[in-house]
Coordinates of C-alpha atoms and ligand atoms in Angstrom, one line a residue:
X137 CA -18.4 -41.5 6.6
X138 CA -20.5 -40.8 3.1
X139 CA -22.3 -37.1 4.1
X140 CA -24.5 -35.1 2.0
X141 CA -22.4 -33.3 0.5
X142 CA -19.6 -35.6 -0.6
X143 CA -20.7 -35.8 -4.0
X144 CA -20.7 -32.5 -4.8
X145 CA -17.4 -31.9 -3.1
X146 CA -14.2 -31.5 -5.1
X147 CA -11.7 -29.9 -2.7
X148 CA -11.9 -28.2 0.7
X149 CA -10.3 -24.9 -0.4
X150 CA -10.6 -22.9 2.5
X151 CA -10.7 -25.1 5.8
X152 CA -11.8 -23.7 9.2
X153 CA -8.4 -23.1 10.9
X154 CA -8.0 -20.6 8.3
X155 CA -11.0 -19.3 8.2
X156 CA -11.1 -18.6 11.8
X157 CA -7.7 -17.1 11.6
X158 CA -8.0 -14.2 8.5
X159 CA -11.2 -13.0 10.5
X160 CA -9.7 -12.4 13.6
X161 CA -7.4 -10.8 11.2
X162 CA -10.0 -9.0 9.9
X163 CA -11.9 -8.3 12.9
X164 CA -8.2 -6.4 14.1
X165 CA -7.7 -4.3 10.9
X166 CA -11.6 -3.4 11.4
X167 CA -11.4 -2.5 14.8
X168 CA -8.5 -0.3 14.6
X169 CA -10.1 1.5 11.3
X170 CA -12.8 2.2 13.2
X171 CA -11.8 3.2 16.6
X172 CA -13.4 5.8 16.4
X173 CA -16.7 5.7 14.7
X174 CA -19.3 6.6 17.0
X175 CA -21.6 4.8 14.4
X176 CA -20.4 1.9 12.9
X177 CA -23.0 -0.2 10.8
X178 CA -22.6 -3.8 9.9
X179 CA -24.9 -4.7 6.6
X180 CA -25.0 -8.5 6.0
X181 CA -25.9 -9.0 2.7
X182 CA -28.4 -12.3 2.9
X183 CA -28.2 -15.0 2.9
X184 CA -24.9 -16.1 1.8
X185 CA -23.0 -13.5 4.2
X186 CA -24.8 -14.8 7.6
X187 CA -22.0 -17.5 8.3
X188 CA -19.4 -14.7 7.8
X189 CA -21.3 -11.5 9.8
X190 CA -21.2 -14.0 13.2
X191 CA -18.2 -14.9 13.3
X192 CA -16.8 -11.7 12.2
X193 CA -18.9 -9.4 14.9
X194 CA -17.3 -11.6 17.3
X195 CA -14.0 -10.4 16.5
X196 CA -14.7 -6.3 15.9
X197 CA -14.1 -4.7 19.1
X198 CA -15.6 -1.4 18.2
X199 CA -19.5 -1.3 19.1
X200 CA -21.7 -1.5 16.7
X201 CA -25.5 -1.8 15.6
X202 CA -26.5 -5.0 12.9
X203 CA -28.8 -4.7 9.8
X204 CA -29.8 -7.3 7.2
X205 CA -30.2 -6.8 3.3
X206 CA -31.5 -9.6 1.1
X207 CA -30.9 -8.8 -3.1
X208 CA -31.0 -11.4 -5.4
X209 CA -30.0 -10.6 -9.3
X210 CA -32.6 -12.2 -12.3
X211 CA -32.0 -12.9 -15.5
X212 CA -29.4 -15.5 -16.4
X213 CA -29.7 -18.6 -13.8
X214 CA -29.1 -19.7 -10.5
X215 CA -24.9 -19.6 -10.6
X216 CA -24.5 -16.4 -12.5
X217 CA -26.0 -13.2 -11.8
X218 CA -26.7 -10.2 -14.3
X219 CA -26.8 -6.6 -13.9
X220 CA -30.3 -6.8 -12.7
X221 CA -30.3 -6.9 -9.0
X222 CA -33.3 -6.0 -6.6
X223 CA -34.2 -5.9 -2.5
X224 CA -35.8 -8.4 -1.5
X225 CA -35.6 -7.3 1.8
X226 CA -34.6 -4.0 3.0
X227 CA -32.7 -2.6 6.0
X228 CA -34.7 -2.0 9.2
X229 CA -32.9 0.8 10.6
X230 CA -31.9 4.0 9.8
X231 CA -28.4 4.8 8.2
X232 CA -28.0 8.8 8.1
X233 CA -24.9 9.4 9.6
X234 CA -24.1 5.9 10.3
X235 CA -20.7 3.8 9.3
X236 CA -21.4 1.3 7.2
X237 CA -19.5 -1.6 6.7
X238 CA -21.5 -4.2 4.0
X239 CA -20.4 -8.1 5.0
X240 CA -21.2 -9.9 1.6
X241 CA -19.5 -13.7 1.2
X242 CA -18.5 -13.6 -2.3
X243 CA -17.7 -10.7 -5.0
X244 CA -18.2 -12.3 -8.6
X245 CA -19.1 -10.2 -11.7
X246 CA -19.3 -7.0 -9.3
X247 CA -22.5 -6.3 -10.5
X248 CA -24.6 -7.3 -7.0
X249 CA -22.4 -5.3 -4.2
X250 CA -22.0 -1.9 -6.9
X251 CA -25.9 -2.1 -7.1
X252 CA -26.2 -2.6 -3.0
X253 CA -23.4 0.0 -2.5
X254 CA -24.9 2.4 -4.7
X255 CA -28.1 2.3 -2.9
X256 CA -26.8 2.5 0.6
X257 CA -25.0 5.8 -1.0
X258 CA -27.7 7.4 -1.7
X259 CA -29.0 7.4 2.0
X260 CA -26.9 9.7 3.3
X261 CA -24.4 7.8 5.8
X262 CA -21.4 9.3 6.7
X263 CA -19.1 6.5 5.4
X264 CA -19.5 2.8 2.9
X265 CA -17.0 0.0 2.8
X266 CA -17.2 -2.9 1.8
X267 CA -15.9 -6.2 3.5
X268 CA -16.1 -9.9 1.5
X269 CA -15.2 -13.2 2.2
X270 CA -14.2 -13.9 -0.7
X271 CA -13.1 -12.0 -4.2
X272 CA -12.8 -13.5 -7.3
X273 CA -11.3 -11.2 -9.2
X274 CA -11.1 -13.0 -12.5
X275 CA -14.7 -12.3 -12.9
X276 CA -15.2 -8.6 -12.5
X277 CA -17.5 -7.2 -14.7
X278 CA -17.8 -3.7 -13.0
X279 CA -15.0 -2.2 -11.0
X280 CA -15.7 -2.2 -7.3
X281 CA -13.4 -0.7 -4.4
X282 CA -13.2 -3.9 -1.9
X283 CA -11.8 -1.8 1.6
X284 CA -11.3 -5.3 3.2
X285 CA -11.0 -8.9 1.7
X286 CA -10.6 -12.6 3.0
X287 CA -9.7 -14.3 0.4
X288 CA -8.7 -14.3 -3.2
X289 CA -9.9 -17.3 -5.4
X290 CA -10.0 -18.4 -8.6
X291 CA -12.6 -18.4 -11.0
X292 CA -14.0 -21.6 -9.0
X293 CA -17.6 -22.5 -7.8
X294 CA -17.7 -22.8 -4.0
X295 CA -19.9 -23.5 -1.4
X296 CA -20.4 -24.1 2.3
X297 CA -19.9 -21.1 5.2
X298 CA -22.9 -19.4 3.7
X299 CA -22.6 -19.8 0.2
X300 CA -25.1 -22.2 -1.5
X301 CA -25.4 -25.1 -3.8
X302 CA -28.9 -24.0 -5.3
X303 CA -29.9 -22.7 -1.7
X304 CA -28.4 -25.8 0.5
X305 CA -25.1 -26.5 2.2
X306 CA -24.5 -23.4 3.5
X307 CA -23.9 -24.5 7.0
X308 CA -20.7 -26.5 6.0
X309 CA -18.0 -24.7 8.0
X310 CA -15.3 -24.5 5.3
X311 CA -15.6 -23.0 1.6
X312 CA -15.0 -25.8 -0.7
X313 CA -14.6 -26.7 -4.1
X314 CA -17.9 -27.7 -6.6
X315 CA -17.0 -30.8 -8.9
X316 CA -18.2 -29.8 -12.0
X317 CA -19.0 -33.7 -13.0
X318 CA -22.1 -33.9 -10.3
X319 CA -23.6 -30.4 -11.5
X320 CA -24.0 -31.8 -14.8
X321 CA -25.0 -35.1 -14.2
X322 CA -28.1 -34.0 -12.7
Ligands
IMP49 P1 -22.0 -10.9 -8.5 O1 -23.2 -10.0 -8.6 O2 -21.7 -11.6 -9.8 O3 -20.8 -10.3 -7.9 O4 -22.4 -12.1 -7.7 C1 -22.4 -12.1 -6.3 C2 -23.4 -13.2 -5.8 O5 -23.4 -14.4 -6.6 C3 -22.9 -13.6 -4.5 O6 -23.5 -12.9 -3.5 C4 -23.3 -15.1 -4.4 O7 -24.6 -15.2 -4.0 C5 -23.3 -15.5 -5.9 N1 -22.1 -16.3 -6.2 C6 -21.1 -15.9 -7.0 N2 -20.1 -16.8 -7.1 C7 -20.5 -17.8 -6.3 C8 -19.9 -19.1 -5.9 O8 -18.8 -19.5 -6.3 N3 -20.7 -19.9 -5.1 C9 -21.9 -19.5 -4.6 N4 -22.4 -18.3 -4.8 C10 -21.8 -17.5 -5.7
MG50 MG1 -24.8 -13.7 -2.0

């Protein structure tokens, strides 16, 4: 069967068995960390960490309270972001004192999670971390420490589970491959 996104799709790099299986992996190492937060925070950074924050809240054992933060970087285009990054849409709850533990997809040039975890540092929590999907480490502009990581992957556009093809796809359940030859032919 021909689906939407065949012709963008190079390679399934990351299919949903293993998906599932690093974040209860995840979800473990998280829940023991944390045991004993009283305040544990979970920041999904929108939109492309949605797919990720579901699945992985299922699997964190420790309770915990949900926020959402939307930043998007300007500048160079669509697939490549600068070091200017703003909210879009901010956090609806108070974080003094709180745990946080920012869900982001994918960590590329660095320059998007140090601005978000440099803003979430200056509120006053007790404690940021930082969990991602996905690093590609090739790529790092500015040095970030990553507390808990997926996957590694090379310096390889991707899309589906939440990342996004210029905004669609992201409700593909595995992370695949872009081929390069239907970007440009467009
Ligand atoms: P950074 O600021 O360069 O680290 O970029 C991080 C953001 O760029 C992510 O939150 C994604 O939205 C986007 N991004 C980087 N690489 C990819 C990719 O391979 N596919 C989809 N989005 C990406
Ligand atoms: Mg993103």
């Amino acid at each position: 069967m021909t689906t939407a996104y065949d012709r963008y799709l190079k390679e399934i790099l990351i299919d949903e068995p293993a998906l599932r299986q690093r974040i209860i992996e995840l979800g473990r190492e998280i829940s023991r960390d944390y045991a004993d937060s009283p305040a544990l925070m979970l920041i999904c950074i929108l939109k492309g960490g949605v797919m990720f924050l579901t699945d992985l809240m299922r699997q964190i054992e420790v309770p915990h309270e949900i926020d959402f933060l939307a930043v998007s970087s300007y500048g160079r285009g669509a697939r490549e972001s600068t070091g200017k990054v703003r909210i879009d849409m901010d956090l609806r709850g108070e974080v003094v004192g709180k745990d946080l533990l920012i869900v982001e997809d994918i960590i590329d040039s660095g320059y998007t999670l140090k601005f978000v975890m440099d803003v979430m540092q200056a509120r006053h929590p007790n404690s940021v971390k930082l969990c991602t999907l996905l690093d590609k480490p090739s790529r790092r502009t500015i040095p970030i420490p990553i507390h808990y990581t997926g996957f590694q992957i090379e310096d390889k556009f991707v899309f589906g589970y939440g990342l996004d093809l210029d905004e669609k796809f992201r409700n593909l359940p595995f992370v695949g491959v872009v081929r390069e030859e239907a970007l440009i032919s467009e």
